[in-house]
Amino acid sequence: MPWWIWLVLVVFMLVMIVAGLAYAALHLWRAFGKVSRTGAAIGEHMAAFQNTAPSDGQPEPPLFTQPLSVAAERYSQAHAEVIRRREAKRSRHVEAWARWRRFNND
C-alpha cells in the first residue's frame, strides 16, 4: 500500500478518537448538569424536612404505653378511612363504566 493511504487511515483514526472523546465529554457535561439539578431538588426537600413547625405541647407518648382503648379507637378510625377510600374508588369505577356504557350505546 502506498504511504499516503496509511496517512489517511491514521488521520481518520485520530479524527474518530477526538470525535468520540468530544461526544463523551458533551454527554458527561450534560449528565453533570442533570445530577446537579437533581441534587439541588433533593437538598430543597431535605431542608423542608428540617423546617418542621414546633408542636403545641408535649409529644404524645408511645402507643404501647397508652390504654388499649386508644389503640382500638385509632384502628377503627384508620379502618373506616380505608373503607371510605374503597367506596370512593368503587364509585369512580361505576361512574366510568356508566360513561362508557352511554358512549357505546349512542
PDB file of N, CA and C in Angstrom:
ATOM      1  N   MET A   1       0.853  -1.179   0.000  1.00  0.00           N
ATOM      2  CA  MET A   1       0.000   0.000   0.000  1.00  0.00           C
ATOM      3  C   MET A   1       0.896   1.237   0.000  1.00  0.00           C
ATOM      4  N   PRO A   2       0.461   2.246  -0.706  1.00  0.00           N
ATOM      5  CA  PRO A   2       1.267   3.475  -0.720  1.00  0.00           C
ATOM      6  C   PRO A   2       1.227   4.163   0.636  1.00  0.00           C
ATOM      7  N   TRP A   3       2.214   5.015   0.859  1.00  0.00           N
ATOM      8  CA  TRP A   3       2.346   5.686   2.151  1.00  0.00           C
ATOM      9  C   TRP A   3       1.198   6.631   2.439  1.00  0.00           C
ATOM     10  N   TRP A   4       0.611   7.245   1.422  1.00  0.00           N
ATOM     11  CA  TRP A   4      -0.456   8.224   1.657  1.00  0.00           C
ATOM     12  C   TRP A   4      -1.737   7.562   2.132  1.00  0.00           C
ATOM     13  N   ILE A   5      -1.971   6.280   1.811  1.00  0.00           N
ATOM     14  CA  ILE A   5      -3.160   5.582   2.315  1.00  0.00           C
ATOM     15  C   ILE A   5      -3.018   5.378   3.825  1.00  0.00           C
ATOM     16  N   TRP A   6      -1.799   5.026   4.248  1.00  0.00           N
ATOM     17  CA  TRP A   6      -1.565   4.895   5.686  1.00  0.00           C
ATOM     18  C   TRP A   6      -1.769   6.219   6.395  1.00  0.00           C
ATOM     19  N   LEU A   7      -1.354   7.294   5.788  1.00  0.00           N
ATOM     20  CA  LEU A   7      -1.532   8.623   6.363  1.00  0.00           C
ATOM     21  C   LEU A   7      -3.012   8.964   6.497  1.00  0.00           C
ATOM     22  N   VAL A   8      -3.797   8.664   5.471  1.00  0.00           N
ATOM     23  CA  VAL A   8      -5.251   8.916   5.513  1.00  0.00           C
ATOM     24  C   VAL A   8      -5.894   8.080   6.616  1.00  0.00           C
ATOM     25  N   LEU A   9      -5.492   6.813   6.721  1.00  0.00           N
ATOM     26  CA  LEU A   9      -6.063   5.958   7.757  1.00  0.00           C
ATOM     27  C   LEU A   9      -5.718   6.454   9.159  1.00  0.00           C
ATOM     28  N   VAL A  10      -4.468   6.889   9.370  1.00  0.00           N
ATOM     29  CA  VAL A  10      -4.056   7.399  10.680  1.00  0.00           C
ATOM     30  C   VAL A  10      -4.794   8.686  11.007  1.00  0.00           C
ATOM     31  N   VAL A  11      -4.912   9.574  10.029  1.00  0.00           N
ATOM     32  CA  VAL A  11      -5.641  10.829  10.263  1.00  0.00           C
ATOM     33  C   VAL A  11      -7.104  10.536  10.565  1.00  0.00           C
ATOM     34  N   PHE A  12      -7.687   9.608   9.821  1.00  0.00           N
ATOM     35  CA  PHE A  12      -9.085   9.242  10.058  1.00  0.00           C
ATOM     36  C   PHE A  12      -9.253   8.668  11.461  1.00  0.00           C
ATOM     37  N   MET A  13      -8.324   7.808  11.881  1.00  0.00           N
ATOM     38  CA  MET A  13      -8.378   7.227  13.214  1.00  0.00           C
ATOM     39  C   MET A  13      -8.284   8.315  14.285  1.00  0.00           C
ATOM     40  N   LEU A  14      -7.375   9.247  14.135  1.00  0.00           N
ATOM     41  CA  LEU A  14      -7.221  10.323  15.107  1.00  0.00           C
ATOM     42  C   LEU A  14      -8.462  11.202  15.169  1.00  0.00           C
ATOM     43  N   VAL A  15      -9.050  11.491  14.015  1.00  0.00           N
ATOM     44  CA  VAL A  15     -10.277  12.298  13.977  1.00  0.00           C
ATOM     45  C   VAL A  15     -11.401  11.563  14.692  1.00  0.00           C
ATOM     46  N   MET A  16     -11.525  10.263  14.480  1.00  0.00           N
ATOM     47  CA  MET A  16     -12.582   9.490  15.141  1.00  0.00           C
ATOM     48  C   MET A  16     -12.352   9.425  16.658  1.00  0.00           C
ATOM     49  N   ILE A  17     -11.110   9.300  17.084  1.00  0.00           N
ATOM     50  CA  ILE A  17     -10.822   9.288  18.523  1.00  0.00           C
ATOM     51  C   ILE A  17     -11.184  10.629  19.142  1.00  0.00           C
ATOM     52  N   VAL A  18     -10.808  11.725  18.490  1.00  0.00           N
ATOM     53  CA  VAL A  18     -11.138  13.055  19.010  1.00  0.00           C
ATOM     54  C   VAL A  18     -12.647  13.266  19.019  1.00  0.00           C
ATOM     55  N   ALA A  19     -13.332  12.819  17.963  1.00  0.00           N
ATOM     56  CA  ALA A  19     -14.794  12.964  17.905  1.00  0.00           C
ATOM     57  C   ALA A  19     -15.449  12.148  19.021  1.00  0.00           C
ATOM     58  N   GLY A  20     -14.947  10.946  19.268  1.00  0.00           N
ATOM     59  CA  GLY A  20     -15.503  10.120  20.336  1.00  0.00           C
ATOM     60  C   GLY A  20     -15.287  10.734  21.703  1.00  0.00           C
ATOM     61  N   LEU A  21     -14.103  11.280  21.938  1.00  0.00           N
ATOM     62  CA  LEU A  21     -13.841  11.953  23.210  1.00  0.00           C
ATOM     63  C   LEU A  21     -14.719  13.186  23.385  1.00  0.00           C
ATOM     64  N   ALA A  22     -14.923  13.937  22.308  1.00  0.00           N
ATOM     65  CA  ALA A  22     -15.792  15.113  22.379  1.00  0.00           C
ATOM     66  C   ALA A  22     -17.233  14.700  22.671  1.00  0.00           C
ATOM     67  N   TYR A  23     -17.681  13.632  22.035  1.00  0.00           N
ATOM     68  CA  TYR A  23     -19.031  13.126  22.260  1.00  0.00           C
ATOM     69  C   TYR A  23     -19.200  12.703  23.722  1.00  0.00           C
ATOM     70  N   ALA A  24     -18.227  11.959  24.243  1.00  0.00           N
ATOM     71  CA  ALA A  24     -18.288  11.512  25.635  1.00  0.00           C
ATOM     72  C   ALA A  24     -18.240  12.702  26.595  1.00  0.00           C
ATOM     73  N   ALA A  25     -17.404  13.693  26.298  1.00  0.00           N
ATOM     74  CA  ALA A  25     -17.296  14.871  27.165  1.00  0.00           C
ATOM     75  C   ALA A  25     -18.603  15.662  27.169  1.00  0.00           C
ATOM     76  N   LEU A  26     -19.239  15.783  26.007  1.00  0.00           N
ATOM     77  CA  LEU A  26     -20.512  16.500  25.924  1.00  0.00           C
ATOM     78  C   LEU A  26     -21.575  15.801  26.768  1.00  0.00           C
ATOM     79  N   HIS A  27     -21.668  14.486  26.659  1.00  0.00           N
ATOM     80  CA  HIS A  27     -22.659  13.760  27.439  1.00  0.00           C
ATOM     81  C   HIS A  27     -22.325  13.787  28.928  1.00  0.00           C
ATOM     82  N   LEU A  28     -21.052  13.764  29.255  1.00  0.00           N
ATOM     83  CA  LEU A  28     -20.648  13.875  30.651  1.00  0.00           C
ATOM     84  C   LEU A  28     -21.038  15.237  31.216  1.00  0.00           C
ATOM     85  N   TRP A  29     -20.853  16.283  30.452  1.00  0.00           N
ATOM     86  CA  TRP A  29     -21.227  17.633  30.888  1.00  0.00           C
ATOM     87  C   TRP A  29     -22.735  17.732  31.116  1.00  0.00           C
ATOM     88  N   ARG A  30     -23.511  17.170  30.193  1.00  0.00           N
ATOM     89  CA  ARG A  30     -24.970  17.185  30.354  1.00  0.00           C
ATOM     90  C   ARG A  30     -25.395  16.372  31.575  1.00  0.00           C
ATOM     91  N   ALA A  31     -24.729  15.245  31.804  1.00  0.00           N
ATOM     92  CA  ALA A  31     -25.063  14.413  32.965  1.00  0.00           C
ATOM     93  C   ALA A  31     -24.749  15.157  34.264  1.00  0.00           C
ATOM     94  N   PHE A  32     -23.632  15.874  34.296  1.00  0.00           N
ATOM     95  CA  PHE A  32     -23.317  16.665  35.488  1.00  0.00           C
ATOM     96  C   PHE A  32     -24.398  17.712  35.749  1.00  0.00           C
ATOM     97  N   GLY A  33     -24.906  18.320  34.688  1.00  0.00           N
ATOM     98  CA  GLY A  33     -25.985  19.300  34.853  1.00  0.00           C
ATOM     99  C   GLY A  33     -27.234  18.672  35.440  1.00  0.00           C
ATOM    100  N   LYS A  34     -27.597  17.501  34.929  1.00  0.00           N
ATOM    101  CA  LYS A  34     -28.789  16.818  35.444  1.00  0.00           C
ATOM    102  C   LYS A  34     -28.595  16.390  36.893  1.00  0.00           C
ATOM    103  N   VAL A  35     -27.408  15.883  37.199  1.00  0.00           N
ATOM    104  CA  VAL A  35     -27.136  15.447  38.568  1.00  0.00           C
ATOM    105  C   VAL A  35     -27.164  16.643  39.519  1.00  0.00           C
ATOM    106  N   SER A  36     -26.626  17.769  39.089  1.00  0.00           N
ATOM    107  CA  SER A  36     -26.633  18.942  39.974  1.00  0.00           C
ATOM    108  C   SER A  36     -28.052  19.453  40.204  1.00  0.00           C
ATOM    109  N   ARG A  37     -28.895  19.431  39.170  1.00  0.00           N
ATOM    110  CA  ARG A  37     -30.289  19.853  39.349  1.00  0.00           C
ATOM    111  C   ARG A  37     -31.021  18.892  40.284  1.00  0.00           C
ATOM    112  N   THR A  38     -30.768  17.601  40.123  1.00  0.00           N
ATOM    113  CA  THR A  38     -31.397  16.615  40.998  1.00  0.00           C
ATOM    114  C   THR A  38     -30.915  16.786  42.432  1.00  0.00           C
ATOM    115  N   GLY A  39     -29.628  17.023  42.599  1.00  0.00           N
ATOM    116  CA  GLY A  39     -29.088  17.250  43.938  1.00  0.00           C
ATOM    117  C   GLY A  39     -29.678  18.492  44.586  1.00  0.00           C
ATOM    118  N   ALA A  40     -29.864  19.538  43.793  1.00  0.00           N
ATOM    119  CA  ALA A  40     -30.464  20.760  44.333  1.00  0.00           C
ATOM    120  C   ALA A  40     -31.904  20.509  44.772  1.00  0.00           C
ATOM    121  N   ALA A  41     -32.654  19.748  43.965  1.00  0.00           N
ATOM    122  CA  ALA A  41     -34.039  19.445  44.330  1.00  0.00           C
ATOM    123  C   ALA A  41     -34.094  18.603  45.600  1.00  0.00           C
ATOM    124  N   ILE A  42     -33.200  17.627  45.693  1.00  0.00           N
ATOM    125  CA  ILE A  42     -33.165  16.795  46.902  1.00  0.00           C
ATOM    126  C   ILE A  42     -32.781  17.640  48.109  1.00  0.00           C
ATOM    127  N   GLY A  43     -31.831  18.565  47.923  1.00  0.00           N
ATOM    128  CA  GLY A  43     -31.432  19.442  49.019  1.00  0.00           C
ATOM    129  C   GLY A  43     -32.581  20.310  49.500  1.00  0.00           C
ATOM    130  N   GLU A  44     -33.390  20.801  48.568  1.00  0.00           N
ATOM    131  CA  GLU A  44     -34.549  21.605  48.958  1.00  0.00           C
ATOM    132  C   GLU A  44     -35.536  20.770  49.765  1.00  0.00           C
ATOM    133  N   HIS A  45     -35.757  19.537  49.322  1.00  0.00           N
ATOM    134  CA  HIS A  45     -36.691  18.683  50.055  1.00  0.00           C
ATOM    135  C   HIS A  45     -36.147  18.323  51.433  1.00  0.00           C
ATOM    136  N   MET A  46     -34.865  18.071  51.509  1.00  0.00           N
ATOM    137  CA  MET A  46     -34.274  17.753  52.807  1.00  0.00           C
ATOM    138  C   MET A  46     -34.339  18.964  53.746  1.00  0.00           C
ATOM    139  N   ALA A  47     -34.157  20.158  53.199  1.00  0.00           N
ATOM    140  CA  ALA A  47     -34.269  21.364  54.013  1.00  0.00           C
ATOM    141  C   ALA A  47     -35.701  21.548  54.513  1.00  0.00           C
ATOM    142  N   ALA A  48     -36.673  21.163  53.665  1.00  0.00           N
ATOM    143  CA  ALA A  48     -38.068  21.275  54.096  1.00  0.00           C
ATOM    144  C   ALA A  48     -38.359  20.327  55.255  1.00  0.00           C
ATOM    145  N   PHE A  49     -37.681  19.182  55.282  1.00  0.00           N
ATOM    146  CA  PHE A  49     -37.861  18.269  56.409  1.00  0.00           C
ATOM    147  C   PHE A  49     -37.348  18.887  57.705  1.00  0.00           C
ATOM    148  N   GLN A  50     -36.323  19.697  57.609  1.00  0.00           N
ATOM    149  CA  GLN A  50     -35.743  20.306  58.802  1.00  0.00           C
ATOM    150  C   GLN A  50     -36.607  21.438  59.333  1.00  0.00           C
ATOM    151  N   ASN A  51     -37.407  22.059  58.479  1.00  0.00           N
ATOM    152  CA  ASN A  51     -38.240  23.194  58.870  1.00  0.00           C
ATOM    153  C   ASN A  51     -39.608  22.711  59.328  1.00  0.00           C
ATOM    154  N   THR A  52     -39.637  21.932  60.379  1.00  0.00           N
ATOM    155  CA  THR A  52     -40.909  21.459  60.910  1.00  0.00           C
ATOM    156  C   THR A  52     -41.458  22.492  61.876  1.00  0.00           C
ATOM    157  N   ALA A  53     -42.758  22.580  61.920  1.00  0.00           N
ATOM    158  CA  ALA A  53     -43.412  23.533  62.827  1.00  0.00           C
ATOM    159  C   ALA A  53     -43.278  23.025  64.257  1.00  0.00           C
ATOM    160  N   PRO A  54     -43.040  23.917  65.183  1.00  0.00           N
ATOM    161  CA  PRO A  54     -42.956  23.475  66.580  1.00  0.00           C
ATOM    162  C   PRO A  54     -44.310  22.959  67.046  1.00  0.00           C
ATOM    163  N   SER A  55     -44.284  21.871  67.766  1.00  0.00           N
ATOM    164  CA  SER A  55     -45.544  21.278  68.217  1.00  0.00           C
ATOM    165  C   SER A  55     -46.071  22.035  69.427  1.00  0.00           C
ATOM    166  N   ASP A  56     -47.370  22.046  69.543  1.00  0.00           N
ATOM    167  CA  ASP A  56     -48.006  22.697  70.685  1.00  0.00           C
ATOM    168  C   ASP A  56     -48.075  21.694  71.829  1.00  0.00           C
ATOM    169  N   GLY A  57     -47.272  21.873  72.823  1.00  0.00           N
ATOM    170  CA  GLY A  57     -47.307  20.977  73.969  1.00  0.00           C
ATOM    171  C   GLY A  57     -46.298  19.855  73.844  1.00  0.00           C
ATOM    172  N   GLN A  58     -46.488  18.868  74.699  1.00  0.00           N
ATOM    173  CA  GLN A  58     -45.554  17.757  74.738  1.00  0.00           C
ATOM    174  C   GLN A  58     -45.906  16.718  73.678  1.00  0.00           C
ATOM    175  N   PRO A  59     -44.901  15.966  73.232  1.00  0.00           N
ATOM    176  CA  PRO A  59     -45.199  14.913  72.267  1.00  0.00           C
ATOM    177  C   PRO A  59     -46.055  13.817  72.900  1.00  0.00           C
ATOM    178  N   GLU A  60     -46.835  13.167  72.074  1.00  0.00           N
ATOM    179  CA  GLU A  60     -47.716  12.108  72.558  1.00  0.00           C
ATOM    180  C   GLU A  60     -46.870  10.896  72.963  1.00  0.00           C
ATOM    181  N   PRO A  61     -47.207  10.272  74.065  1.00  0.00           N
ATOM    182  CA  PRO A  61     -46.429   9.095  74.491  1.00  0.00           C
ATOM    183  C   PRO A  61     -46.623   7.937  73.506  1.00  0.00           C
ATOM    184  N   PRO A  62     -45.712   6.974  73.509  1.00  0.00           N
ATOM    185  CA  PRO A  62     -45.831   5.834  72.590  1.00  0.00           C
ATOM    186  C   PRO A  62     -47.146   5.092  72.798  1.00  0.00           C
ATOM    187  N   LEU A  63     -47.631   4.495  71.744  1.00  0.00           N
ATOM    188  CA  LEU A  63     -48.937   3.847  71.780  1.00  0.00           C
ATOM    189  C   LEU A  63     -48.970   2.670  72.739  1.00  0.00           C
ATOM    190  N   PHE A  64     -47.861   1.955  72.872  1.00  0.00           N
ATOM    191  CA  PHE A  64     -47.870   0.783  73.751  1.00  0.00           C
ATOM    192  C   PHE A  64     -47.943   1.153  75.229  1.00  0.00           C
ATOM    193  N   THR A  65     -47.744   2.442  75.555  1.00  0.00           N
ATOM    194  CA  THR A  65     -47.869   2.865  76.950  1.00  0.00           C
ATOM    195  C   THR A  65     -49.252   3.415  77.253  1.00  0.00           C
ATOM    196  N   GLN A  66     -50.090   3.545  76.237  1.00  0.00           N
ATOM    197  CA  GLN A  66     -51.436   4.081  76.426  1.00  0.00           C
ATOM    198  C   GLN A  66     -52.427   2.938  76.587  1.00  0.00           C
ATOM    199  N   PRO A  67     -53.625   3.248  77.083  1.00  0.00           N
ATOM    200  CA  PRO A  67     -54.634   2.191  77.243  1.00  0.00           C
ATOM    201  C   PRO A  67     -54.986   1.554  75.888  1.00  0.00           C
ATOM    202  N   LEU A  68     -55.426   0.317  75.948  1.00  0.00           N
ATOM    203  CA  LEU A  68     -55.768  -0.427  74.743  1.00  0.00           C
ATOM    204  C   LEU A  68     -56.922   0.232  73.982  1.00  0.00           C
ATOM    205  N   SER A  69     -57.782   0.942  74.680  1.00  0.00           N
ATOM    206  CA  SER A  69     -58.921   1.599  74.014  1.00  0.00           C
ATOM    207  C   SER A  69     -58.444   2.677  73.031  1.00  0.00           C
ATOM    208  N   VAL A  70     -57.322   3.311  73.330  1.00  0.00           N
ATOM    209  CA  VAL A  70     -56.774   4.326  72.419  1.00  0.00           C
ATOM    210  C   VAL A  70     -56.334   3.664  71.124  1.00  0.00           C
ATOM    211  N   ALA A  71     -55.631   2.546  71.233  1.00  0.00           N
ATOM    212  CA  ALA A  71     -55.192   1.827  70.037  1.00  0.00           C
ATOM    213  C   ALA A  71     -56.387   1.310  69.245  1.00  0.00           C
ATOM    214  N   ALA A  72     -57.403   0.814  69.952  1.00  0.00           N
ATOM    215  CA  ALA A  72     -58.590   0.311  69.265  1.00  0.00           C
ATOM    216  C   ALA A  72     -59.313   1.436  68.536  1.00  0.00           C
ATOM    217  N   GLU A  73     -59.380   2.605  69.141  1.00  0.00           N
ATOM    218  CA  GLU A  73     -60.043   3.752  68.504  1.00  0.00           C
ATOM    219  C   GLU A  73     -59.267   4.182  67.253  1.00  0.00           C
ATOM    220  N   ARG A  74     -57.949   4.241  67.358  1.00  0.00           N
ATOM    221  CA  ARG A  74     -57.139   4.599  66.194  1.00  0.00           C
ATOM    222  C   ARG A  74     -57.314   3.584  65.064  1.00  0.00           C
ATOM    223  N   TYR A  75     -57.349   2.310  65.435  1.00  0.00           N
ATOM    224  CA  TYR A  75     -57.513   1.277  64.427  1.00  0.00           C
ATOM    225  C   TYR A  75     -58.866   1.408  63.750  1.00  0.00           C
ATOM    226  N   SER A  76     -59.911   1.659  64.530  1.00  0.00           N
ATOM    227  CA  SER A  76     -61.249   1.770  63.935  1.00  0.00           C
ATOM    228  C   SER A  76     -61.336   2.991  63.026  1.00  0.00           C
ATOM    229  N   GLN A  77     -60.698   4.099  63.410  1.00  0.00           N
ATOM    230  CA  GLN A  77     -60.695   5.281  62.541  1.00  0.00           C
ATOM    231  C   GLN A  77     -59.931   5.001  61.252  1.00  0.00           C
ATOM    232  N   ALA A  78     -58.787   4.332  61.355  1.00  0.00           N
ATOM    233  CA  ALA A  78     -58.000   4.014  60.166  1.00  0.00           C
ATOM    234  C   ALA A  78     -58.758   3.055  59.261  1.00  0.00           C
ATOM    235  N   HIS A  79     -59.431   2.071  59.845  1.00  0.00           N
ATOM    236  CA  HIS A  79     -60.194   1.116  59.037  1.00  0.00           C
ATOM    237  C   HIS A  79     -61.378   1.800  58.370  1.00  0.00           C
ATOM    238  N   ALA A  80     -62.014   2.725  59.075  1.00  0.00           N
ATOM    239  CA  ALA A  80     -63.125   3.468  58.467  1.00  0.00           C
ATOM    240  C   ALA A  80     -62.623   4.288  57.280  1.00  0.00           C
ATOM    241  N   GLU A  81     -61.432   4.857  57.388  1.00  0.00           N
ATOM    242  CA  GLU A  81     -60.851   5.615  56.267  1.00  0.00           C
ATOM    243  C   GLU A  81     -60.551   4.700  55.085  1.00  0.00           C
ATOM    244  N   VAL A  82     -60.064   3.499  55.365  1.00  0.00           N
ATOM    245  CA  VAL A  82     -59.808   2.529  54.293  1.00  0.00           C
ATOM    246  C   VAL A  82     -61.106   2.189  53.583  1.00  0.00           C
ATOM    247  N   ILE A  83     -62.155   1.969  54.339  1.00  0.00           N
ATOM    248  CA  ILE A  83     -63.454   1.641  53.737  1.00  0.00           C
ATOM    249  C   ILE A  83     -63.959   2.813  52.910  1.00  0.00           C
ATOM    250  N   ARG A  84     -63.804   4.052  53.401  1.00  0.00           N
ATOM    251  CA  ARG A  84     -64.237   5.230  52.631  1.00  0.00           C
ATOM    252  C   ARG A  84     -63.468   5.328  51.319  1.00  0.00           C
ATOM    253  N   ARG A  85     -62.152   5.070  51.363  1.00  0.00           N
ATOM    254  CA  ARG A  85     -61.362   5.128  50.128  1.00  0.00           C
ATOM    255  C   ARG A  85     -61.789   4.048  49.140  1.00  0.00           C
ATOM    256  N   ARG A  86     -62.071   2.854  49.644  1.00  0.00           N
ATOM    257  CA  ARG A  86     -62.526   1.774  48.751  1.00  0.00           C
ATOM    258  C   ARG A  86     -63.859   2.119  48.104  1.00  0.00           C
ATOM    259  N   GLU A  87     -64.757   2.675  48.883  1.00  0.00           N
ATOM    260  CA  GLU A  87     -66.064   3.063  48.338  1.00  0.00           C
ATOM    261  C   GLU A  87     -65.926   4.188  47.313  1.00  0.00           C
ATOM    262  N   ALA A  88     -65.038   5.142  47.584  1.00  0.00           N
ATOM    263  CA  ALA A  88     -64.823   6.227  46.624  1.00  0.00           C
ATOM    264  C   ALA A  88     -64.255   5.667  45.324  1.00  0.00           C
ATOM    265  N   LYS A  89     -63.315   4.716  45.442  1.00  0.00           N
ATOM    266  CA  LYS A  89     -62.747   4.099  44.241  1.00  0.00           C
ATOM    267  C   LYS A  89     -63.821   3.330  43.478  1.00  0.00           C
ATOM    268  N   ARG A  90     -64.643   2.588  44.212  1.00  0.00           N
ATOM    269  CA  ARG A  90     -65.712   1.819  43.577  1.00  0.00           C
ATOM    270  C   ARG A  90     -66.696   2.740  42.866  1.00  0.00           C
ATOM    271  N   SER A  91     -67.047   3.866  43.499  1.00  0.00           N
ATOM    272  CA  SER A  91     -67.995   4.789  42.852  1.00  0.00           C
ATOM    273  C   SER A  91     -67.373   5.431  41.612  1.00  0.00           C
ATOM    274  N   ARG A  92     -66.065   5.722  41.659  1.00  0.00           N
ATOM    275  CA  ARG A  92     -65.415   6.255  40.453  1.00  0.00           C
ATOM    276  C   ARG A  92     -65.438   5.234  39.319  1.00  0.00           C
ATOM    277  N   HIS A  93     -65.227   3.966  39.664  1.00  0.00           N
ATOM    278  CA  HIS A  93     -65.263   2.929  38.633  1.00  0.00           C
ATOM    279  C   HIS A  93     -66.665   2.776  38.056  1.00  0.00           C
ATOM    280  N   VAL A  94     -67.681   2.832  38.925  1.00  0.00           N
ATOM    281  CA  VAL A  94     -69.059   2.716  38.460  1.00  0.00           C
ATOM    282  C   VAL A  94     -69.390   3.876  37.523  1.00  0.00           C
ATOM    283  N   GLU A  95     -68.960   5.089  37.888  1.00  0.00           N
ATOM    284  CA  GLU A  95     -69.211   6.249  37.022  1.00  0.00           C
ATOM    285  C   GLU A  95     -68.497   6.107  35.688  1.00  0.00           C
ATOM    286  N   ALA A  96     -67.262   5.613  35.709  1.00  0.00           N
ATOM    287  CA  ALA A  96     -66.521   5.444  34.454  1.00  0.00           C
ATOM    288  C   ALA A  96     -67.201   4.408  33.568  1.00  0.00           C
ATOM    289  N   TRP A  97     -67.641   3.282  34.147  1.00  0.00           N
ATOM    290  CA  TRP A  97     -68.315   2.266  33.347  1.00  0.00           C
ATOM    291  C   TRP A  97     -69.635   2.798  32.807  1.00  0.00           C
ATOM    292  N   ALA A  98     -70.323   3.622  33.587  1.00  0.00           N
ATOM    293  CA  ALA A  98     -71.580   4.204  33.103  1.00  0.00           C
ATOM    294  C   ALA A  98     -71.314   5.129  31.916  1.00  0.00           C
ATOM    295  N   ARG A  99     -70.247   5.920  31.996  1.00  0.00           N
ATOM    296  CA  ARG A  99     -69.900   6.785  30.851  1.00  0.00           C
ATOM    297  C   ARG A  99     -69.601   5.953  29.619  1.00  0.00           C
ATOM    298  N   TRP A 100     -68.849   4.869  29.789  1.00  0.00           N
ATOM    299  CA  TRP A 100     -68.522   4.028  28.645  1.00  0.00           C
ATOM    300  C   TRP A 100     -69.766   3.353  28.088  1.00  0.00           C
ATOM    301  N   ARG A 101     -70.674   2.945  28.972  1.00  0.00           N
ATOM    302  CA  ARG A 101     -71.902   2.294  28.514  1.00  0.00           C
ATOM    303  C   ARG A 101     -72.725   3.274  27.687  1.00  0.00           C
ATOM    304  N   ARG A 102     -72.836   4.539  28.161  1.00  0.00           N
ATOM    305  CA  ARG A 102     -73.578   5.558  27.397  1.00  0.00           C
ATOM    306  C   ARG A 102     -72.869   5.858  26.085  1.00  0.00           C
ATOM    307  N   PHE A 103     -71.536   5.903  26.105  1.00  0.00           N
ATOM    308  CA  PHE A 103     -70.773   6.201  24.893  1.00  0.00           C
ATOM    309  C   PHE A 103     -70.988   5.112  23.844  1.00  0.00           C
ATOM    310  N   ASN A 104     -70.987   3.854  24.267  1.00  0.00           N
ATOM    311  CA  ASN A 104     -71.126   2.751  23.326  1.00  0.00           C
ATOM    312  C   ASN A 104     -72.555   2.590  22.833  1.00  0.00           C
ATOM    313  N   ASN A 105     -73.547   3.036  23.603  1.00  0.00           N
ATOM    314  CA  ASN A 105     -74.940   2.894  23.199  1.00  0.00           C
ATOM    315  C   ASN A 105     -75.388   4.017  22.268  1.00  0.00           C
ATOM    316  N   ASP A 106     -74.677   5.126  22.251  1.00  0.00           N
ATOM    317  CA  ASP A 106     -75.099   6.247  21.402  1.00  0.00           C
ATOM    318  C   ASP A 106     -74.744   6.037  19.963  1.00  0.00           C
TER     319      ASP A 106
END
